[in-house]
Tab-separated table of C-alpha atoms in Angstrom:
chain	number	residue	atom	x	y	z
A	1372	UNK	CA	-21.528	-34.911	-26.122
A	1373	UNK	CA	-25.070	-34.018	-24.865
A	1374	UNK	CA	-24.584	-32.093	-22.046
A	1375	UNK	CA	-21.231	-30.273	-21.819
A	1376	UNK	CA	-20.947	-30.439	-18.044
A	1377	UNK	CA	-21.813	-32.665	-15.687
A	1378	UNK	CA	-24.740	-31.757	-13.424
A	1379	UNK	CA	-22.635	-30.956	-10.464
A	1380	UNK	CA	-20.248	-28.133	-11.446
A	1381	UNK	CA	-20.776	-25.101	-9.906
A	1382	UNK	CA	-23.197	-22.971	-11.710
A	1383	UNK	CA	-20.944	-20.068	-11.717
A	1384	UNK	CA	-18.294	-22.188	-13.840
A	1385	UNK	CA	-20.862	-23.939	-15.459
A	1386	UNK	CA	-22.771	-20.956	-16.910
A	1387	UNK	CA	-19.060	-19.169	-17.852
A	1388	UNK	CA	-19.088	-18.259	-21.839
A	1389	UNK	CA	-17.306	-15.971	-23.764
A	1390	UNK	CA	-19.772	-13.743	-25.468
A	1391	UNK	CA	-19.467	-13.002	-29.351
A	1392	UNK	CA	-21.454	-9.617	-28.958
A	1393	UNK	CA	-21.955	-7.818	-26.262
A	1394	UNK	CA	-25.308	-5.526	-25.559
A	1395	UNK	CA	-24.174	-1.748	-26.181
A	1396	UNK	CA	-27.005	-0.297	-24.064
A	1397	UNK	CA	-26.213	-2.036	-20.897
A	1398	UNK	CA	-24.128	-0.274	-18.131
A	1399	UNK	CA	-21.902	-1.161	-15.097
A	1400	UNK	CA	-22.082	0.353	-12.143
A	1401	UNK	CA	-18.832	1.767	-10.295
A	1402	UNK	CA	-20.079	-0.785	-7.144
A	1403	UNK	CA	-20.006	-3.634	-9.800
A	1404	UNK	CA	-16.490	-2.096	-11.160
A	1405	UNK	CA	-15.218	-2.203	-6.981
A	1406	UNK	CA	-16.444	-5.393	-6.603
A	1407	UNK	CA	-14.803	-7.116	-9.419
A	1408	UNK	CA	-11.507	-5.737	-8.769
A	1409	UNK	CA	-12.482	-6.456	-5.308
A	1410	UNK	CA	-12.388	-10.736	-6.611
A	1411	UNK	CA	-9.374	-10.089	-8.415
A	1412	UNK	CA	-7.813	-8.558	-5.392
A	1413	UNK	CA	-7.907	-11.205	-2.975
A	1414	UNK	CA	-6.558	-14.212	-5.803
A	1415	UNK	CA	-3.960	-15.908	-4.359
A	1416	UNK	CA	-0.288	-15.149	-6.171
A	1417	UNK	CA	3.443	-16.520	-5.465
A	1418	UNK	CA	4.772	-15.186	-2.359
A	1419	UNK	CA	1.693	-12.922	-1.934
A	1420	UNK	CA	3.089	-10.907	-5.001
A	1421	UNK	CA	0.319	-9.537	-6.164
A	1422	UNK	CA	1.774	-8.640	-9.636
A	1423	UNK	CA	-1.127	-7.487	-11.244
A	1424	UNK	CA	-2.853	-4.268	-12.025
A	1425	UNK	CA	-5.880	-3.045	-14.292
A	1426	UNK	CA	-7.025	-0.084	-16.371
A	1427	UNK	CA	-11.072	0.242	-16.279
A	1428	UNK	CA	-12.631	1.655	-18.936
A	1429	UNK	CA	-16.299	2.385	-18.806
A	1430	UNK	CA	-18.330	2.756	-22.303
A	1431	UNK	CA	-18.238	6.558	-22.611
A	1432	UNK	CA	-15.293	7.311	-21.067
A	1433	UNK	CA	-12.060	8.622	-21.138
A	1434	UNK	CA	-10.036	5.282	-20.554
A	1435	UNK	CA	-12.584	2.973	-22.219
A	1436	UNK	CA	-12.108	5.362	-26.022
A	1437	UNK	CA	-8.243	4.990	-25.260
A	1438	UNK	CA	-8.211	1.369	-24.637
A	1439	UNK	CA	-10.767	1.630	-28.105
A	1440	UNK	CA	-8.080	3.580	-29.804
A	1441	UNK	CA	-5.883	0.555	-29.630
A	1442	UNK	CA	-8.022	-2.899	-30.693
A	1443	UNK	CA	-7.006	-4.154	-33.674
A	1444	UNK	CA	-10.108	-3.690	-36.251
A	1445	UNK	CA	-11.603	-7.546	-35.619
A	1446	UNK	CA	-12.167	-6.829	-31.701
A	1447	UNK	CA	-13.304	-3.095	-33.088
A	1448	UNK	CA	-16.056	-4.502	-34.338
A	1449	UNK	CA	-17.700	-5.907	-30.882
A	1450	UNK	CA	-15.584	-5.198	-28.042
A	1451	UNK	CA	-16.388	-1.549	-28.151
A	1452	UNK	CA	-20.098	-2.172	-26.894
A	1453	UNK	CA	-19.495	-3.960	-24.113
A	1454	UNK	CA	-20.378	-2.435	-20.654
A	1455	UNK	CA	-16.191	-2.050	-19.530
A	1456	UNK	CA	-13.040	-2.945	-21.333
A	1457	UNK	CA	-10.182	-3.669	-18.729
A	1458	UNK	CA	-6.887	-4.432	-19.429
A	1459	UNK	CA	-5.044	-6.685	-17.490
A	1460	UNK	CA	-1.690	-6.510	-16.803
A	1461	UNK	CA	1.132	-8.424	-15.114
A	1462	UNK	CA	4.152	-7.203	-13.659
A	1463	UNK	CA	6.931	-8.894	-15.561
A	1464	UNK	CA	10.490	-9.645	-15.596
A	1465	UNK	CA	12.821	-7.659	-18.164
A	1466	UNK	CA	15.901	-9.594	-18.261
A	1467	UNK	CA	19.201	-7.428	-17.379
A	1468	UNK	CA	17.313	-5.373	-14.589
A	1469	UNK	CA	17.237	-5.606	-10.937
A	1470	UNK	CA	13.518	-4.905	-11.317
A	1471	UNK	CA	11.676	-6.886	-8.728
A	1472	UNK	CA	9.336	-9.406	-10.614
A	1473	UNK	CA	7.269	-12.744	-10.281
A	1474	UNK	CA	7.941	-15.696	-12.094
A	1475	UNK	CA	4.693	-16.179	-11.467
A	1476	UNK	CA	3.308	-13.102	-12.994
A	1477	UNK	CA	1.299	-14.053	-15.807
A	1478	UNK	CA	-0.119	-17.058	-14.190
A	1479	UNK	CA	-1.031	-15.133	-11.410
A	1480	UNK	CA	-2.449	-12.411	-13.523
A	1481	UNK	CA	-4.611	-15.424	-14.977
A	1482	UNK	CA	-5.558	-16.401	-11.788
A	1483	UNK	CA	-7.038	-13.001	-10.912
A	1484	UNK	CA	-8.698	-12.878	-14.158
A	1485	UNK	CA	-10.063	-16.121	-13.383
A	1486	UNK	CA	-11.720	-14.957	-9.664
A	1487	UNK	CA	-13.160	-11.277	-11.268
A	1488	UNK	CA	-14.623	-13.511	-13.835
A	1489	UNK	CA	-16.344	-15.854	-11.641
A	1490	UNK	CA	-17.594	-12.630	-9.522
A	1491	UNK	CA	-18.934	-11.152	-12.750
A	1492	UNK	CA	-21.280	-14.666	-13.430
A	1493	UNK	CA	-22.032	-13.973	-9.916
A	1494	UNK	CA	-22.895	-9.893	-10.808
A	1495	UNK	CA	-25.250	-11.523	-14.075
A	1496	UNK	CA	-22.143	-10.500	-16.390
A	1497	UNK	CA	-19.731	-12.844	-19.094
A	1498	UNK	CA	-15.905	-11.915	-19.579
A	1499	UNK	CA	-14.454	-12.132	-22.846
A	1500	UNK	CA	-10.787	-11.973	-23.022
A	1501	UNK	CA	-8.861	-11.159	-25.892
A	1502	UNK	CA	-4.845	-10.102	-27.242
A	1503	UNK	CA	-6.470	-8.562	-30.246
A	1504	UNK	CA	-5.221	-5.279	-30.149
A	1505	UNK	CA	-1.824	-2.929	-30.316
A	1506	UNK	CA	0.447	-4.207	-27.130
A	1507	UNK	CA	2.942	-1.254	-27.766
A	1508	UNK	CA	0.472	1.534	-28.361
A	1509	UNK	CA	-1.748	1.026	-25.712
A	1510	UNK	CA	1.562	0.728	-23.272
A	1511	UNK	CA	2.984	4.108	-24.637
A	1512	UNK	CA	-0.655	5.580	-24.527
A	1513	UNK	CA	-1.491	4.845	-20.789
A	1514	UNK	CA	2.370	5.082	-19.912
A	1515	UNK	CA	3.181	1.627	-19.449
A	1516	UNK	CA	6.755	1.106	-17.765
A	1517	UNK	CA	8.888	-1.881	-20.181
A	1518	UNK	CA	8.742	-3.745	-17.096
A	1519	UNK	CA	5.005	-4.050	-16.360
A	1520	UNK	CA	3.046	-6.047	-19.909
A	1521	UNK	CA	-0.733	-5.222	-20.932
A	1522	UNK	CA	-0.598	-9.392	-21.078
A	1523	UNK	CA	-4.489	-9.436	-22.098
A	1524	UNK	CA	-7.915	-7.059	-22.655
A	1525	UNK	CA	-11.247	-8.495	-21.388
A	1526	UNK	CA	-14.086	-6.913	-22.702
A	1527	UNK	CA	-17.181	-7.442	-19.615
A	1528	UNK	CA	-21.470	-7.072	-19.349
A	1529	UNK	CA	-24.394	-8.614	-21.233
A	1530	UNK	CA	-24.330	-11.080	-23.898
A	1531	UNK	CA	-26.653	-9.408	-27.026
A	1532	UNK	CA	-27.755	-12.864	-27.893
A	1533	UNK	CA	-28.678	-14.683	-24.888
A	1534	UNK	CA	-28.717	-17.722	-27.115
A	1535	UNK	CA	-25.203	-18.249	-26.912
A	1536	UNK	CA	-23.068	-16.569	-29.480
A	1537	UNK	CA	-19.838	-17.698	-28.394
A	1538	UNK	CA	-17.011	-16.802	-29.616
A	1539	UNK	CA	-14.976	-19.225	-31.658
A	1540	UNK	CA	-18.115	-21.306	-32.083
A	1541	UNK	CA	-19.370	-24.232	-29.903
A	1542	UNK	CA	-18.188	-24.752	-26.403
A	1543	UNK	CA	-15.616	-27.953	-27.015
A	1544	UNK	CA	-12.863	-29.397	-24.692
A	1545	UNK	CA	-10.522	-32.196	-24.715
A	1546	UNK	CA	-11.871	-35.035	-22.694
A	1547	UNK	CA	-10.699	-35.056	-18.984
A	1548	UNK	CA	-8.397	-38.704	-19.739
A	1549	UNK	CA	-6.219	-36.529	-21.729
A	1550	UNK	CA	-6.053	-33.502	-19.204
A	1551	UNK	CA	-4.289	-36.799	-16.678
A	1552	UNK	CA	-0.638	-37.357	-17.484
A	1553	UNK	CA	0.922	-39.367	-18.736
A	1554	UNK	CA	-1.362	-38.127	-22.090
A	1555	UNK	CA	-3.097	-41.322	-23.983
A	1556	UNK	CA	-0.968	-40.749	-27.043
A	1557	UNK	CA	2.268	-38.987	-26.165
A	1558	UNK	CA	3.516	-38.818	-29.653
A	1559	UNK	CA	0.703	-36.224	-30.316
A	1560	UNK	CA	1.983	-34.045	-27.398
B	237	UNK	CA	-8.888	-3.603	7.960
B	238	UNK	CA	-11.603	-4.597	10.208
B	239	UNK	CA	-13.414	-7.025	7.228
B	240	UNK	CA	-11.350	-8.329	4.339
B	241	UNK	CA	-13.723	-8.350	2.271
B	242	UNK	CA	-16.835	-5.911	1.295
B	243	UNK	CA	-20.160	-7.907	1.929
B	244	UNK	CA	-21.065	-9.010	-1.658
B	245	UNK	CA	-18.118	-10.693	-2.878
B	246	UNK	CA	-19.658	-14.275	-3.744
B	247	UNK	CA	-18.564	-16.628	-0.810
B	248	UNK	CA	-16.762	-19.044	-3.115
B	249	UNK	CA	-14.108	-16.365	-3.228
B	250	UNK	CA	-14.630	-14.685	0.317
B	251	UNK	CA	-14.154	-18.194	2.097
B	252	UNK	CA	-10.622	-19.060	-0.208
B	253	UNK	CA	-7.328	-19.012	1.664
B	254	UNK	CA	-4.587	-21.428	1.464
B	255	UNK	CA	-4.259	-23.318	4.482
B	256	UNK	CA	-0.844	-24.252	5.969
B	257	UNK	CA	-1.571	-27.591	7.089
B	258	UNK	CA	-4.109	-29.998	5.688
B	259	UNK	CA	-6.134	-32.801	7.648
B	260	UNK	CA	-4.179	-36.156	7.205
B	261	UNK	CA	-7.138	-37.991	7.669
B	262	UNK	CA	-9.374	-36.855	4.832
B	263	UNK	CA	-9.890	-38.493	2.175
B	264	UNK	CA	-11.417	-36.996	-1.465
B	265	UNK	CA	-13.540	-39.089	-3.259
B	266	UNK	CA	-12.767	-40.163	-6.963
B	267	UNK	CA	-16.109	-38.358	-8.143
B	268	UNK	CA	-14.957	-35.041	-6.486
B	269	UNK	CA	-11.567	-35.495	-8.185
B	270	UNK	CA	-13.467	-35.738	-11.716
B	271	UNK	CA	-15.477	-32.792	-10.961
B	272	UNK	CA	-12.144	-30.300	-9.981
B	273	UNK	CA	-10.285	-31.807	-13.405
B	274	UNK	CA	-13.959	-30.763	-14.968
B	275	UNK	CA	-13.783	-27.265	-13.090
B	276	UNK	CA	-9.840	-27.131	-14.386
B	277	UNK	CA	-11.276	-28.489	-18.028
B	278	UNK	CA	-13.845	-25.646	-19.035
B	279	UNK	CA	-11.849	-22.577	-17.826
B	280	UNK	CA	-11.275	-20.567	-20.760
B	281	UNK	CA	-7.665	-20.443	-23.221
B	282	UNK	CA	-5.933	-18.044	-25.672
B	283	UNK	CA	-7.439	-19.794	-28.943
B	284	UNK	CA	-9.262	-22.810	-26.880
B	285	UNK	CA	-5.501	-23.941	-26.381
B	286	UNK	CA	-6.258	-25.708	-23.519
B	287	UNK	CA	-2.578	-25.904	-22.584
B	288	UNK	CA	-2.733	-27.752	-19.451
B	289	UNK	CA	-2.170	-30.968	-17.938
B	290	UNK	CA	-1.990	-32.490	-14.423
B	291	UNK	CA	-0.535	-35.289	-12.520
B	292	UNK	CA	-3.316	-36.013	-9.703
B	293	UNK	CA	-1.799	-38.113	-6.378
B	294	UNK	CA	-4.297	-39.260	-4.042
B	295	UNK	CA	-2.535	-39.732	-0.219
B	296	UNK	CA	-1.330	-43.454	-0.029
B	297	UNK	CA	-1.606	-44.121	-4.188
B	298	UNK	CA	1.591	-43.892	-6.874
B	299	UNK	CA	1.560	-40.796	-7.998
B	300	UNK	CA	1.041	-39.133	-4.612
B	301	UNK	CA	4.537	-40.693	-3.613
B	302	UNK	CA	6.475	-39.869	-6.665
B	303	UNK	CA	5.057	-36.132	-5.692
B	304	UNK	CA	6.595	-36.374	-2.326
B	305	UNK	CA	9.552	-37.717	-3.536
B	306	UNK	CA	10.351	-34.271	-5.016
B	307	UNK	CA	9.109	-32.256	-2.430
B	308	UNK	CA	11.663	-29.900	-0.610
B	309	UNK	CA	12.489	-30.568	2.729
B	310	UNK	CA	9.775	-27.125	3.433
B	311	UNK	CA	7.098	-28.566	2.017
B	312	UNK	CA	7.615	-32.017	2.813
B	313	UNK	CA	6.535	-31.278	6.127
B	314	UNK	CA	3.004	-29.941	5.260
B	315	UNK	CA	2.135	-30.795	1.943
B	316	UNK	CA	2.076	-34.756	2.052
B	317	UNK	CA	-0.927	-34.880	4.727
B	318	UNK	CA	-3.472	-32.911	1.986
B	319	UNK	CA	-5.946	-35.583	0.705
B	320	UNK	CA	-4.629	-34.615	-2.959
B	321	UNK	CA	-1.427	-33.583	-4.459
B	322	UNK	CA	-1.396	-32.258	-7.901
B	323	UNK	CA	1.214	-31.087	-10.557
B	324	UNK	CA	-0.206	-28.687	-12.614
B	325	UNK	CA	1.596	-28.624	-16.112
B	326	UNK	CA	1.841	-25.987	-18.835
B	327	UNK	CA	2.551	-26.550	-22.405
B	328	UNK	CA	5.576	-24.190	-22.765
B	329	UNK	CA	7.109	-22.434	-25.541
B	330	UNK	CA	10.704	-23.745	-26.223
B	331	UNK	CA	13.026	-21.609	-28.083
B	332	UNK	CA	14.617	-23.139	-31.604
B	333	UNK	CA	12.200	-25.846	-31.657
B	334	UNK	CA	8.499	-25.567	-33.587
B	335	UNK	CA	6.374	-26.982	-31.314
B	336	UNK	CA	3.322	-25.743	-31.072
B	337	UNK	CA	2.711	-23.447	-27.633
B	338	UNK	CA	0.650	-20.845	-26.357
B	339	UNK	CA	2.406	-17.535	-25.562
B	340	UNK	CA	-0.812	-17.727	-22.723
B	341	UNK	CA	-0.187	-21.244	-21.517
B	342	UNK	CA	1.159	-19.866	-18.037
B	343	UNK	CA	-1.435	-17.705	-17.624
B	344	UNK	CA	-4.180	-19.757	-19.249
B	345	UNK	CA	-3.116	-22.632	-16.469
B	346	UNK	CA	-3.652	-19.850	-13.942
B	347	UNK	CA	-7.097	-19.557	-14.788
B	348	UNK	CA	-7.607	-23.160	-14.852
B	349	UNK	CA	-6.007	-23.478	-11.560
B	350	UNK	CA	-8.345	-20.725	-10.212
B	351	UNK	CA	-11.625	-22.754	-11.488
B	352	UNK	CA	-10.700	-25.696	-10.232
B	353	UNK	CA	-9.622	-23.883	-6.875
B	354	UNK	CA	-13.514	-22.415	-7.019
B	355	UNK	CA	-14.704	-25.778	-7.794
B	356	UNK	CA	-13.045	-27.094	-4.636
B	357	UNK	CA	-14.275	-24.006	-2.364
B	358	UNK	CA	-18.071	-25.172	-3.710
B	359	UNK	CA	-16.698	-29.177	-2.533
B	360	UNK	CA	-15.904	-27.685	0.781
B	361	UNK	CA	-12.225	-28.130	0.006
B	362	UNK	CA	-9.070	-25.332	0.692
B	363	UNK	CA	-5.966	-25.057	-2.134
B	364	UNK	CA	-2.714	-23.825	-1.165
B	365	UNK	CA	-0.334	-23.724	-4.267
B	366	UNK	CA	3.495	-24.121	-3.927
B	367	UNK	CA	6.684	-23.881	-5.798
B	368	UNK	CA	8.584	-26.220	-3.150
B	369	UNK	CA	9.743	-28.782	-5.179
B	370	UNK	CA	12.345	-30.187	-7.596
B	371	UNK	CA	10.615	-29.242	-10.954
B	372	UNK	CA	13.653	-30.857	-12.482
B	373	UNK	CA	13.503	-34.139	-10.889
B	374	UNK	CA	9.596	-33.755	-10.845
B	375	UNK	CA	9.802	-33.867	-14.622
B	376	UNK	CA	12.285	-36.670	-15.048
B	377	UNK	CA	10.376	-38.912	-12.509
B	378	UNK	CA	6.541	-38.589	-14.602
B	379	UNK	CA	8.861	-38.404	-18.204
B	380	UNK	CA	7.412	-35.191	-18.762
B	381	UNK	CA	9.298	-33.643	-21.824
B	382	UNK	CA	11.088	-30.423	-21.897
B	383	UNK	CA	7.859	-28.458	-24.332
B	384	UNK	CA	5.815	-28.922	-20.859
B	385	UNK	CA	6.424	-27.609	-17.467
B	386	UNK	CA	5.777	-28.689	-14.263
B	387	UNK	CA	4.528	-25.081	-13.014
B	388	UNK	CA	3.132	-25.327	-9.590
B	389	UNK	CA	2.033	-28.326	-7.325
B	390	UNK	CA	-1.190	-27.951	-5.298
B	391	UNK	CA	-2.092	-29.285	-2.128
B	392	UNK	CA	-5.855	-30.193	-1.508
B	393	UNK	CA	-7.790	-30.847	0.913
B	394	UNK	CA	-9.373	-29.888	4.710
B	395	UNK	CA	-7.370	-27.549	6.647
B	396	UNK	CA	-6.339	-29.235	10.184
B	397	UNK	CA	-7.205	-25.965	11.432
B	398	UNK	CA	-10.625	-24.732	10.409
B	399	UNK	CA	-9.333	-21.022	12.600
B	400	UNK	CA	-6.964	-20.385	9.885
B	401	UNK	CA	-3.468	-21.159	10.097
B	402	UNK	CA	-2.976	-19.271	7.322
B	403	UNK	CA	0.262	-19.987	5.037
B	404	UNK	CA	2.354	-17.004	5.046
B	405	UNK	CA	0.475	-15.807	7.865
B	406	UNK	CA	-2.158	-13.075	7.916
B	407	UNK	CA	-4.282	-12.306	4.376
B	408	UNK	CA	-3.464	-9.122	3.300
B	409	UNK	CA	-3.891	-7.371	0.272
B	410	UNK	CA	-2.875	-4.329	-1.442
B	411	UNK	CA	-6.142	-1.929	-1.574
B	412	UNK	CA	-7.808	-1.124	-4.290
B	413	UNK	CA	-6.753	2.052	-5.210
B	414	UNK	CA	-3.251	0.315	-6.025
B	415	UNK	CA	-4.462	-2.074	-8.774
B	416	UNK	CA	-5.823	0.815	-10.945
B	417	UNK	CA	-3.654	1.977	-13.722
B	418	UNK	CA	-1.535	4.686	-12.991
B	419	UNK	CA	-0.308	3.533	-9.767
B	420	UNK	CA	-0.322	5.905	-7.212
B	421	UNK	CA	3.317	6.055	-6.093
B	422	UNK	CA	4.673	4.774	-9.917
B	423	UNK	CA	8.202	5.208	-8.373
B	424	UNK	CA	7.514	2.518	-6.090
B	425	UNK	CA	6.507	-0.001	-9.298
């Protein structure tokens, strides 16, 4: 319980946190922005889908107050400060269409989440990701098709309190014997 | 289309690409194996859900042949010769019933995959993920119950190729420009 990681995980997983507060003076550059969408780009999906896609909002501008327009008020009260608010969104399957979709569309969406947030430790930013906010608003706002979801927000930059205030409290995982199946206690499951 | 990749992306993402055959001669260590399940454990979940789980075969032990054993006839001829085979498992909502879920645990096991898949870049080990397989039979073989799913297998390891035989041939990727929300062509989504 000492030391939540062991000494040889990769320092860009190992120094990943979700920040509770995010400094509202810092700012992203559009070469940060490129690059970011740059890690999510080249994730790996099913069949080289690709079934994501991302609206970047800035602090200040147009996008970032419309994305603003739509938290619910708990994430109003910090995500608005960070540097960008993105939403992330997977292409999805609406059942009784021929649209083309992934089955694999929200994992893979996590998966490219996953890559621009490692990018970001490597750019000296955290990712915080969130669902606290109006799904159907911020679709009709931006013009979101039924068949395409706004599965998650992530708010990115600095921390305010470089001391760790995380969100949801301390940093605690289930030990790695009960990530192995068969689980230890299968009733509990 | 000359470089994949702008210069800055952090190498632990410019160097990923799933390989389509794996070296049947090497063999990862039970310390590395501990450190991907710790790359895996500390990704980050809807609510700290942590819905995730994952059946780990080393080539020659158990669980590696039970894997095989439900491999398709495809990916039977690749997949077994990776140094690892892993099932990675979602907990998964199931309609009527109240056990607990995540309505993230697909794409929260995404992410998780993705660390891990970093964790093994840093190891000098190559991930290539697959739906190949009898999930069905998968699940009936490891008596995993019908509230988790047998989502993807993985295949880890060294290419047998370090020049890239690349599965699904070359890396491509739709350009930036196409991620951003609105699409450019939205008839074409």
């Amino acid at each position: 319980m000492s030391s939540p990681h062991p000494p040889r995980l990769h320092p860009l997983l190992a120094s990943r946190w979700s920040p509770a507060a995010f400094d509202g003076e810092h700012v992203v550059d559009p070469d940060e922005v490129t690059l970011l969408l740059e890690a999510a780009r080249w994730a790996p999906s099913a069949g080289n889908s690709q079934p994501w896609a991302f609206i970047v909002g800035r602090r200040g501008d147009a996008d970032h107050a419309g994305l603003v327009g739509r938290l619910t008020p708990g994430s109003r009260r910090w995500a608005p400060s960070a540097s960008l608010l993105v939403a992330n969104l997977s292409h999805r399957f609406v059942e009784g269409t021929d649209w083309e979709f992934s089955e694999f569309a929200q994992y893979d969406l996590g998966q490219a989440v996953a890559h621009l947030t490692v990018q970001a430790r490597a750019l000296g930013l955290f990712v915080r990701q969130f669902r606290a906010f109006d799904r159907d608003g911020l679709q009709q706002d931006f013009g979101v098709p039924p068949h395409w979801e706004v599965t998650t927000l992530m708010a990115v930059g600095r921390p305010l309190d470089q001391g760790r205030s995380q969100a949801g409290g301390a940093r605690e995982r289930r030990p790695v014997a009960e990530l192995l199946w068969p689980p230890p206690s299968p009733t509990s499951r």
